[in-house]
């Protein structure tokens, strides 16, 4: 066989393989689209039948705001390089009490200097609540996005940046007051350092919030897990109390614990929730 004829045969085989490969991926994509559409329809059906639906919102919901949490390796490295201390130590009660100037420098620059407006996901959750399809939102985020979007029954498991209290006299202060302070925000009544009512790393969570979270999950017959996983460091101890019938996960990254769910969407919550039509 001449080199010329061999070359033609190889070109022919290559063309067949190329077309087969292209059709394979096109069909796979169409299949995925049908599967996602089918899952969205199934999710709507599940929500329609549910008597009590609870949504759990994790750090993936913050990612929709463009906020990268300080625990991610890249962000933690940048912060340690900037402040000379890791965020795991900066954002603690020890640092708040002993290096308050540095604590508030970090807190205001890295935790408060972001876009705090609700995302599409939060507005959909509020619409679901108004439609009677969602009974409670439990969030680990500290920016009150669900409330600002219109949700009424919300548990801020880690507190809120909008709640700031003088530990001595109990006077409450706004977020704007904290941001406007030149260094350490002090109480106007007693000159005591104000404490943001957010959960710092290593602190025990508010026992009342923990109890409410457990009770809400126990009541649920459908659990929406948004922007987090069933094995979440924050939520796993509460999820074990779920005795309902359906678990739905919407999270950008797949996880080994996904197999425990009834429906899994490997996507940002906003891309799926907005398809529900609320």
PDB file of C-alpha atoms in Angstrom:
ATOM      1  CA  UNK A   1       0.000   0.000   0.000  1.00  0.00           C
ATOM      2  CA  UNK A   2       1.383   3.356  -1.025  1.00  0.00           C
ATOM      3  CA  UNK A   3       1.877   6.164   1.464  1.00  0.00           C
ATOM      4  CA  UNK A   4      -0.682   8.222  -0.456  1.00  0.00           C
ATOM      5  CA  UNK A   5      -3.451   5.604  -0.206  1.00  0.00           C
ATOM      6  CA  UNK A   6      -2.611   4.945   3.463  1.00  0.00           C
ATOM      7  CA  UNK A   7      -2.872   8.639   4.168  1.00  0.00           C
ATOM      8  CA  UNK A   8      -6.304   8.800   2.504  1.00  0.00           C
ATOM      9  CA  UNK A   9      -7.534   5.845   4.558  1.00  0.00           C
ATOM     10  CA  UNK A  10      -6.270   7.446   7.771  1.00  0.00           C
ATOM     11  CA  UNK A  11      -7.996  10.700   6.846  1.00  0.00           C
ATOM     12  CA  UNK A  12     -11.210   8.763   6.207  1.00  0.00           C
ATOM     13  CA  UNK A  13     -10.963   6.969   9.565  1.00  0.00           C
ATOM     14  CA  UNK A  14     -10.183  10.259  11.309  1.00  0.00           C
ATOM     15  CA  UNK A  15     -13.252  11.897   9.729  1.00  0.00           C
ATOM     16  CA  UNK A  16     -15.484   9.042  10.904  1.00  0.00           C
ATOM     17  CA  UNK A  17     -14.081   9.195  14.438  1.00  0.00           C
ATOM     18  CA  UNK A  18     -14.397  12.990  14.514  1.00  0.00           C
ATOM     19  CA  UNK A  19     -18.045  12.910  13.465  1.00  0.00           C
ATOM     20  CA  UNK A  20     -18.806  10.098  15.896  1.00  0.00           C
ATOM     21  CA  UNK A  21     -17.116  11.966  18.737  1.00  0.00           C
ATOM     22  CA  UNK A  22     -18.948  15.209  17.884  1.00  0.00           C
ATOM     23  CA  UNK A  23     -22.331  13.457  17.768  1.00  0.00           C
ATOM     24  CA  UNK A  24     -21.549  11.633  21.012  1.00  0.00           C
ATOM     25  CA  UNK A  25     -20.903  14.874  22.895  1.00  0.00           C
ATOM     26  CA  UNK A  26     -23.883  16.598  21.290  1.00  0.00           C
ATOM     27  CA  UNK A  27     -26.177  13.756  22.340  1.00  0.00           C
ATOM     28  CA  UNK A  28     -24.640  13.700  25.808  1.00  0.00           C
ATOM     29  CA  UNK A  29     -25.268  17.429  26.187  1.00  0.00           C
ATOM     30  CA  UNK A  30     -28.866  17.022  24.996  1.00  0.00           C
ATOM     31  CA  UNK A  31     -29.303  14.179  27.470  1.00  0.00           C
ATOM     32  CA  UNK A  32     -27.954  16.308  30.311  1.00  0.00           C
ATOM     33  CA  UNK A  33     -30.295  19.158  29.380  1.00  0.00           C
ATOM     34  CA  UNK A  34     -33.268  16.780  29.359  1.00  0.00           C
ATOM     35  CA  UNK A  35     -32.171  15.316  32.691  1.00  0.00           C
ATOM     36  CA  UNK A  36     -31.832  18.765  34.294  1.00  0.00           C
ATOM     37  CA  UNK A  37     -35.199  19.849  32.912  1.00  0.00           C
ATOM     38  CA  UNK A  38     -36.704  16.641  34.184  1.00  0.00           C
ATOM     39  CA  UNK A  39     -35.182  17.172  37.597  1.00  0.00           C
ATOM     40  CA  UNK A  40     -36.485  20.751  37.755  1.00  0.00           C
ATOM     41  CA  UNK A  41     -39.972  19.481  36.931  1.00  0.00           C
ATOM     42  CA  UNK A  42     -39.601  16.791  39.580  1.00  0.00           C
ATOM     43  CA  UNK A  43     -38.389  19.383  42.092  1.00  0.00           C
ATOM     44  CA  UNK A  44     -41.450  21.547  41.420  1.00  0.00           C
ATOM     45  CA  UNK A  45     -43.662  18.506  41.933  1.00  0.00           C
ATOM     46  CA  UNK A  46     -41.912  17.693  45.215  1.00  0.00           C
ATOM     47  CA  UNK A  47     -42.299  21.279  46.444  1.00  0.00           C
ATOM     48  CA  UNK A  48     -45.978  21.294  45.492  1.00  0.00           C
ATOM     49  CA  UNK A  49     -46.605  18.162  47.562  1.00  0.00           C
ATOM     50  CA  UNK A  50     -44.450  19.223  50.514  1.00  0.00           C
ATOM     51  CA  UNK A  51     -46.131  20.369  53.704  1.00  0.00           C
ATOM     52  CA  UNK A  52     -42.944  21.787  55.238  1.00  0.00           C
ATOM     53  CA  UNK A  53     -39.854  22.704  53.237  1.00  0.00           C
ATOM     54  CA  UNK A  54     -36.650  24.007  54.793  1.00  0.00           C
ATOM     55  CA  UNK A  55     -33.746  25.532  52.841  1.00  0.00           C
ATOM     56  CA  UNK A  56     -30.179  25.357  54.109  1.00  0.00           C
ATOM     57  CA  UNK A  57     -27.901  28.023  52.619  1.00  0.00           C
ATOM     58  CA  UNK A  58     -24.124  27.605  52.746  1.00  0.00           C
ATOM     59  CA  UNK A  59     -21.033  29.406  51.504  1.00  0.00           C
ATOM     60  CA  UNK A  60     -21.897  28.628  47.876  1.00  0.00           C
ATOM     61  CA  UNK A  61     -24.621  31.254  48.175  1.00  0.00           C
ATOM     62  CA  UNK A  62     -21.935  33.810  49.050  1.00  0.00           C
ATOM     63  CA  UNK A  63     -20.018  32.813  45.935  1.00  0.00           C
ATOM     64  CA  UNK A  64     -22.974  34.082  43.898  1.00  0.00           C
ATOM     65  CA  UNK A  65     -22.219  37.523  45.360  1.00  0.00           C
ATOM     66  CA  UNK A  66     -18.632  37.195  44.188  1.00  0.00           C
ATOM     67  CA  UNK A  67     -17.460  36.767  47.777  1.00  0.00           C
ATOM     68  CA  UNK A  68     -14.691  34.247  48.405  1.00  0.00           C
ATOM     69  CA  UNK A  69     -14.706  33.053  52.000  1.00  0.00           C
ATOM     70  CA  UNK A  70     -11.600  33.626  54.095  1.00  0.00           C
ATOM     71  CA  UNK A  71     -11.256  29.881  54.649  1.00  0.00           C
ATOM     72  CA  UNK A  72     -10.407  29.120  51.019  1.00  0.00           C
ATOM     73  CA  UNK A  73      -6.650  28.437  50.624  1.00  0.00           C
ATOM     74  CA  UNK A  74      -6.020  31.239  48.113  1.00  0.00           C
ATOM     75  CA  UNK A  75      -7.845  33.877  50.150  1.00  0.00           C
ATOM     76  CA  UNK A  76      -6.314  32.680  53.415  1.00  0.00           C
ATOM     77  CA  UNK A  77      -2.840  32.984  51.886  1.00  0.00           C
ATOM     78  CA  UNK A  78      -3.540  36.541  50.695  1.00  0.00           C
ATOM     79  CA  UNK A  79      -4.854  37.573  54.108  1.00  0.00           C
ATOM     80  CA  UNK A  80      -1.924  36.057  55.979  1.00  0.00           C
ATOM     81  CA  UNK A  81       0.465  37.832  53.617  1.00  0.00           C
ATOM     82  CA  UNK A  82      -1.366  41.139  54.163  1.00  0.00           C
ATOM     83  CA  UNK A  83      -1.866  40.982  57.942  1.00  0.00           C
ATOM     84  CA  UNK A  84       0.903  38.619  58.988  1.00  0.00           C
ATOM     85  CA  UNK A  85      -1.643  36.331  60.663  1.00  0.00           C
ATOM     86  CA  UNK A  86      -3.942  33.637  59.279  1.00  0.00           C
ATOM     87  CA  UNK A  87      -7.699  34.379  59.172  1.00  0.00           C
ATOM     88  CA  UNK A  88      -8.273  31.371  61.441  1.00  0.00           C
ATOM     89  CA  UNK A  89      -6.590  33.405  64.182  1.00  0.00           C
ATOM     90  CA  UNK A  90      -7.560  36.925  63.082  1.00  0.00           C
ATOM     91  CA  UNK A  91     -11.286  36.193  63.212  1.00  0.00           C
ATOM     92  CA  UNK A  92     -11.374  34.865  66.785  1.00  0.00           C
ATOM     93  CA  UNK A  93     -12.502  36.160  70.168  1.00  0.00           C
ATOM     94  CA  UNK A  94      -8.884  36.018  71.346  1.00  0.00           C
ATOM     95  CA  UNK A  95      -7.809  38.456  68.647  1.00  0.00           C
ATOM     96  CA  UNK A  96     -10.905  40.602  69.220  1.00  0.00           C
ATOM     97  CA  UNK A  97      -9.972  40.958  72.897  1.00  0.00           C
ATOM     98  CA  UNK A  98      -6.181  41.227  72.640  1.00  0.00           C
ATOM     99  CA  UNK A  99      -5.562  42.891  69.253  1.00  0.00           C
ATOM    100  CA  UNK A 100      -8.816  44.756  68.737  1.00  0.00           C
ATOM    101  CA  UNK A 101      -7.313  47.320  66.343  1.00  0.00           C
ATOM    102  CA  UNK A 102      -6.069  44.580  64.010  1.00  0.00           C
ATOM    103  CA  UNK A 103      -9.281  42.605  64.424  1.00  0.00           C
ATOM    104  CA  UNK A 104     -11.447  45.504  63.271  1.00  0.00           C
ATOM    105  CA  UNK A 105      -9.039  46.421  60.481  1.00  0.00           C
ATOM    106  CA  UNK A 106      -9.428  42.889  59.136  1.00  0.00           C
ATOM    107  CA  UNK A 107     -13.162  42.732  59.856  1.00  0.00           C
ATOM    108  CA  UNK A 108     -14.007  45.990  58.095  1.00  0.00           C
ATOM    109  CA  UNK A 109     -11.683  45.475  55.119  1.00  0.00           C
ATOM    110  CA  UNK A 110     -12.234  41.787  54.445  1.00  0.00           C
ATOM    111  CA  UNK A 111     -15.668  40.921  55.877  1.00  0.00           C
ATOM    112  CA  UNK A 112     -17.657  44.121  55.390  1.00  0.00           C
ATOM    113  CA  UNK A 113     -16.122  45.637  52.270  1.00  0.00           C
ATOM    114  CA  UNK A 114     -18.247  43.608  49.854  1.00  0.00           C
ATOM    115  CA  UNK A 115     -21.480  43.862  47.903  1.00  0.00           C
ATOM    116  CA  UNK A 116     -24.158  43.007  50.447  1.00  0.00           C
ATOM    117  CA  UNK A 117     -27.133  43.005  48.072  1.00  0.00           C
ATOM    118  CA  UNK A 118     -29.271  39.846  47.724  1.00  0.00           C
ATOM    119  CA  UNK A 119     -28.710  37.554  44.765  1.00  0.00           C
ATOM    120  CA  UNK A 120     -31.336  35.979  42.506  1.00  0.00           C
ATOM    121  CA  UNK A 121     -31.376  32.913  44.737  1.00  0.00           C
ATOM    122  CA  UNK A 122     -32.492  34.938  47.756  1.00  0.00           C
ATOM    123  CA  UNK A 123     -35.324  36.549  45.798  1.00  0.00           C
ATOM    124  CA  UNK A 124     -36.536  33.148  44.590  1.00  0.00           C
ATOM    125  CA  UNK A 125     -36.527  31.836  48.167  1.00  0.00           C
ATOM    126  CA  UNK A 126     -38.611  34.842  49.232  1.00  0.00           C
ATOM    127  CA  UNK A 127     -41.051  34.198  46.376  1.00  0.00           C
ATOM    128  CA  UNK A 128     -41.271  30.537  47.381  1.00  0.00           C
ATOM    129  CA  UNK A 129     -42.062  31.546  50.957  1.00  0.00           C
ATOM    130  CA  UNK A 130     -44.817  33.918  49.795  1.00  0.00           C
ATOM    131  CA  UNK A 131     -46.253  31.115  47.654  1.00  0.00           C
ATOM    132  CA  UNK A 132     -46.320  28.793  50.669  1.00  0.00           C
ATOM    133  CA  UNK A 133     -43.639  26.515  49.183  1.00  0.00           C
ATOM    134  CA  UNK A 134     -40.915  27.327  51.733  1.00  0.00           C
ATOM    135  CA  UNK A 135     -41.365  27.464  55.493  1.00  0.00           C
ATOM    136  CA  UNK A 136     -37.883  28.271  56.815  1.00  0.00           C
ATOM    137  CA  UNK A 137     -34.424  29.371  55.656  1.00  0.00           C
ATOM    138  CA  UNK A 138     -31.360  28.413  57.694  1.00  0.00           C
ATOM    139  CA  UNK A 139     -28.181  30.191  56.665  1.00  0.00           C
ATOM    140  CA  UNK A 140     -24.568  30.162  57.800  1.00  0.00           C
ATOM    141  CA  UNK A 141     -23.979  33.500  56.081  1.00  0.00           C
ATOM    142  CA  UNK A 142     -23.870  36.686  58.143  1.00  0.00           C
ATOM    143  CA  UNK A 143     -25.192  39.226  55.631  1.00  0.00           C
ATOM    144  CA  UNK A 144     -28.983  38.743  55.969  1.00  0.00           C
ATOM    145  CA  UNK A 145     -29.508  38.267  52.232  1.00  0.00           C
ATOM    146  CA  UNK A 146     -32.681  36.185  52.627  1.00  0.00           C
ATOM    147  CA  UNK A 147     -34.269  38.845  54.875  1.00  0.00           C
ATOM    148  CA  UNK A 148     -33.305  41.673  52.531  1.00  0.00           C
ATOM    149  CA  UNK A 149     -34.909  39.747  49.666  1.00  0.00           C
ATOM    150  CA  UNK A 150     -38.120  39.377  51.667  1.00  0.00           C
ATOM    151  CA  UNK A 151     -37.867  36.076  53.580  1.00  0.00           C
ATOM    152  CA  UNK A 152     -39.587  36.202  56.975  1.00  0.00           C
ATOM    153  CA  UNK A 153     -38.674  32.992  58.796  1.00  0.00           C
ATOM    154  CA  UNK A 154     -34.869  32.960  58.738  1.00  0.00           C
ATOM    155  CA  UNK A 155     -32.335  31.514  61.155  1.00  0.00           C
ATOM    156  CA  UNK A 156     -28.962  33.288  60.950  1.00  0.00           C
ATOM    157  CA  UNK A 157     -26.974  30.466  62.488  1.00  0.00           C
ATOM    158  CA  UNK A 158     -23.735  32.487  62.598  1.00  0.00           C
ATOM    159  CA  UNK A 159     -25.299  35.804  63.528  1.00  0.00           C
ATOM    160  CA  UNK A 160     -25.491  39.006  61.503  1.00  0.00           C
ATOM    161  CA  UNK A 161     -23.155  41.886  60.639  1.00  0.00           C
ATOM    162  CA  UNK A 162     -26.146  44.172  61.161  1.00  0.00           C
ATOM    163  CA  UNK A 163     -26.330  43.312  64.869  1.00  0.00           C
ATOM    164  CA  UNK A 164     -23.636  44.922  67.041  1.00  0.00           C
ATOM    165  CA  UNK A 165     -23.849  45.208  70.796  1.00  0.00           C
ATOM    166  CA  UNK A 166     -22.046  46.868  73.663  1.00  0.00           C
ATOM    167  CA  UNK A 167     -21.207  43.978  76.021  1.00  0.00           C
ATOM    168  CA  UNK A 168     -21.379  46.291  79.052  1.00  0.00           C
ATOM    169  CA  UNK A 169     -24.567  48.360  78.717  1.00  0.00           C
ATOM    170  CA  UNK A 170     -26.308  46.385  75.961  1.00  0.00           C
ATOM    171  CA  UNK A 171     -26.789  49.273  73.538  1.00  0.00           C
ATOM    172  CA  UNK A 172     -27.163  48.122  69.930  1.00  0.00           C
ATOM    173  CA  UNK A 173     -25.295  49.671  66.994  1.00  0.00           C
ATOM    174  CA  UNK A 174     -25.764  49.609  63.235  1.00  0.00           C
ATOM    175  CA  UNK A 175     -23.428  48.253  60.599  1.00  0.00           C
ATOM    176  CA  UNK A 176     -22.811  51.812  59.396  1.00  0.00           C
ATOM    177  CA  UNK A 177     -21.596  52.795  62.863  1.00  0.00           C
ATOM    178  CA  UNK A 178     -19.039  49.961  62.814  1.00  0.00           C
ATOM    179  CA  UNK A 179     -17.832  50.859  59.320  1.00  0.00           C
ATOM    180  CA  UNK A 180     -17.545  54.567  60.152  1.00  0.00           C
ATOM    181  CA  UNK A 181     -15.361  54.030  63.224  1.00  0.00           C
ATOM    182  CA  UNK A 182     -11.801  55.138  62.501  1.00  0.00           C
ATOM    183  CA  UNK A 183     -10.248  52.291  64.443  1.00  0.00           C
ATOM    184  CA  UNK A 184     -12.087  50.371  67.151  1.00  0.00           C
ATOM    185  CA  UNK A 185     -15.827  51.147  67.465  1.00  0.00           C
ATOM    186  CA  UNK A 186     -16.652  52.223  71.018  1.00  0.00           C
ATOM    187  CA  UNK A 187     -19.968  52.555  72.810  1.00  0.00           C
ATOM    188  CA  UNK A 188     -21.188  56.149  73.044  1.00  0.00           C
ATOM    189  CA  UNK A 189     -22.640  55.439  76.486  1.00  0.00           C
ATOM    190  CA  UNK A 190     -19.797  53.726  78.318  1.00  0.00           C
ATOM    191  CA  UNK A 191     -16.808  53.781  75.945  1.00  0.00           C
ATOM    192  CA  UNK A 192     -16.709  49.971  75.834  1.00  0.00           C
ATOM    193  CA  UNK A 193     -15.566  48.185  72.675  1.00  0.00           C
ATOM    194  CA  UNK A 194     -18.576  47.076  70.623  1.00  0.00           C
ATOM    195  CA  UNK A 195     -18.974  43.394  69.784  1.00  0.00           C
ATOM    196  CA  UNK A 196     -20.288  42.324  66.361  1.00  0.00           C
ATOM    197  CA  UNK A 197     -22.909  39.641  67.001  1.00  0.00           C
ATOM    198  CA  UNK A 198     -21.397  37.171  64.572  1.00  0.00           C
ATOM    199  CA  UNK A 199     -19.922  33.795  65.362  1.00  0.00           C
ATOM    200  CA  UNK A 200     -16.136  34.006  65.425  1.00  0.00           C
ATOM    201  CA  UNK A 201     -13.960  31.009  64.570  1.00  0.00           C
ATOM    202  CA  UNK A 202     -13.855  28.498  67.395  1.00  0.00           C
ATOM    203  CA  UNK A 203     -16.831  29.927  69.270  1.00  0.00           C
ATOM    204  CA  UNK A 204     -19.795  27.844  70.361  1.00  0.00           C
ATOM    205  CA  UNK A 205     -22.925  28.844  68.494  1.00  0.00           C
ATOM    206  CA  UNK A 206     -25.906  30.392  70.242  1.00  0.00           C
ATOM    207  CA  UNK A 207     -27.751  27.506  71.922  1.00  0.00           C
ATOM    208  CA  UNK A 208     -31.186  28.928  71.074  1.00  0.00           C
ATOM    209  CA  UNK A 209     -30.285  29.151  67.382  1.00  0.00           C
ATOM    210  CA  UNK A 210     -28.937  25.603  67.471  1.00  0.00           C
ATOM    211  CA  UNK A 211     -32.162  24.352  69.054  1.00  0.00           C
ATOM    212  CA  UNK A 212     -34.333  26.218  66.527  1.00  0.00           C
ATOM    213  CA  UNK A 213     -32.259  24.834  63.647  1.00  0.00           C
ATOM    214  CA  UNK A 214     -32.673  21.278  64.893  1.00  0.00           C
ATOM    215  CA  UNK A 215     -36.417  21.741  65.402  1.00  0.00           C
ATOM    216  CA  UNK A 216     -36.960  23.174  61.921  1.00  0.00           C
ATOM    217  CA  UNK A 217     -35.046  20.354  60.247  1.00  0.00           C
ATOM    218  CA  UNK A 218     -36.951  17.770  62.289  1.00  0.00           C
ATOM    219  CA  UNK A 219     -40.256  19.259  61.056  1.00  0.00           C
ATOM    220  CA  UNK A 220     -39.250  19.301  57.390  1.00  0.00           C
ATOM    221  CA  UNK A 221     -40.433  16.734  54.881  1.00  0.00           C
ATOM    222  CA  UNK A 222     -38.304  18.348  52.136  1.00  0.00           C
ATOM    223  CA  UNK A 223     -34.792  19.694  52.675  1.00  0.00           C
ATOM    224  CA  UNK A 224     -33.187  22.014  50.105  1.00  0.00           C
ATOM    225  CA  UNK A 225     -29.412  22.067  50.503  1.00  0.00           C
ATOM    226  CA  UNK A 226     -28.113  25.127  48.661  1.00  0.00           C
ATOM    227  CA  UNK A 227     -24.468  25.997  48.153  1.00  0.00           C
ATOM    228  CA  UNK A 228     -23.199  23.378  50.575  1.00  0.00           C
ATOM    229  CA  UNK A 229     -23.065  19.605  51.118  1.00  0.00           C
ATOM    230  CA  UNK A 230     -24.614  17.050  53.442  1.00  0.00           C
ATOM    231  CA  UNK A 231     -21.183  16.570  54.991  1.00  0.00           C
ATOM    232  CA  UNK A 232     -20.789  20.285  55.719  1.00  0.00           C
ATOM    233  CA  UNK A 233     -18.765  21.181  58.804  1.00  0.00           C
ATOM    234  CA  UNK A 234     -21.507  23.664  59.706  1.00  0.00           C
ATOM    235  CA  UNK A 235     -24.675  21.725  58.910  1.00  0.00           C
ATOM    236  CA  UNK A 236     -23.960  17.987  59.148  1.00  0.00           C
ATOM    237  CA  UNK A 237     -24.795  17.799  62.871  1.00  0.00           C
ATOM    238  CA  UNK A 238     -28.239  19.259  62.154  1.00  0.00           C
ATOM    239  CA  UNK A 239     -28.990  17.400  58.929  1.00  0.00           C
ATOM    240  CA  UNK A 240     -28.811  14.097  60.804  1.00  0.00           C
ATOM    241  CA  UNK A 241     -32.107  15.068  62.473  1.00  0.00           C
ATOM    242  CA  UNK A 242     -33.915  15.174  59.130  1.00  0.00           C
ATOM    243  CA  UNK A 243     -36.622  12.523  59.009  1.00  0.00           C
ATOM    244  CA  UNK A 244     -38.457  13.747  55.914  1.00  0.00           C
ATOM    245  CA  UNK A 245     -38.911  12.174  52.527  1.00  0.00           C
ATOM    246  CA  UNK A 246     -36.802  14.227  50.083  1.00  0.00           C
ATOM    247  CA  UNK A 247     -33.361  15.856  50.061  1.00  0.00           C
ATOM    248  CA  UNK A 248     -32.440  18.106  47.136  1.00  0.00           C
ATOM    249  CA  UNK A 249     -28.895  19.423  46.694  1.00  0.00           C
ATOM    250  CA  UNK A 250     -27.992  22.366  44.480  1.00  0.00           C
ATOM    251  CA  UNK A 251     -24.263  22.972  44.683  1.00  0.00           C
ATOM    252  CA  UNK A 252     -21.665  23.859  42.087  1.00  0.00           C
ATOM    253  CA  UNK A 253     -19.287  21.049  43.023  1.00  0.00           C
ATOM    254  CA  UNK A 254     -20.169  17.382  43.341  1.00  0.00           C
ATOM    255  CA  UNK A 255     -19.435  15.618  46.638  1.00  0.00           C
ATOM    256  CA  UNK A 256     -19.337  11.992  47.762  1.00  0.00           C
ATOM    257  CA  UNK A 257     -22.233  12.633  50.165  1.00  0.00           C
ATOM    258  CA  UNK A 258     -24.488  13.558  47.209  1.00  0.00           C
ATOM    259  CA  UNK A 259     -25.493   9.901  46.934  1.00  0.00           C
ATOM    260  CA  UNK A 260     -27.704  10.367  50.008  1.00  0.00           C
ATOM    261  CA  UNK A 261     -29.853  12.931  48.176  1.00  0.00           C
ATOM    262  CA  UNK A 262     -32.884  12.320  45.972  1.00  0.00           C
ATOM    263  CA  UNK A 263     -31.993  15.010  43.416  1.00  0.00           C
ATOM    264  CA  UNK A 264     -28.605  16.645  42.835  1.00  0.00           C
ATOM    265  CA  UNK A 265     -27.875  19.641  40.622  1.00  0.00           C
ATOM    266  CA  UNK A 266     -24.161  20.359  40.144  1.00  0.00           C
ATOM    267  CA  UNK A 267     -24.730  24.027  39.441  1.00  0.00           C
ATOM    268  CA  UNK A 268     -25.029  27.378  41.183  1.00  0.00           C
ATOM    269  CA  UNK A 269     -28.319  27.634  43.086  1.00  0.00           C
ATOM    270  CA  UNK A 270     -29.434  30.713  41.116  1.00  0.00           C
ATOM    271  CA  UNK A 271     -29.256  28.785  37.828  1.00  0.00           C
ATOM    272  CA  UNK A 272     -31.691  26.153  39.082  1.00  0.00           C
ATOM    273  CA  UNK A 273     -33.944  28.104  41.439  1.00  0.00           C
ATOM    274  CA  UNK A 274     -34.781  30.670  38.772  1.00  0.00           C
ATOM    275  CA  UNK A 275     -36.219  27.853  36.620  1.00  0.00           C
ATOM    276  CA  UNK A 276     -38.888  27.045  39.210  1.00  0.00           C
ATOM    277  CA  UNK A 277     -41.101  29.908  38.091  1.00  0.00           C
ATOM    278  CA  UNK A 278     -41.740  31.588  41.446  1.00  0.00           C
TER     279      UNK A 278
END
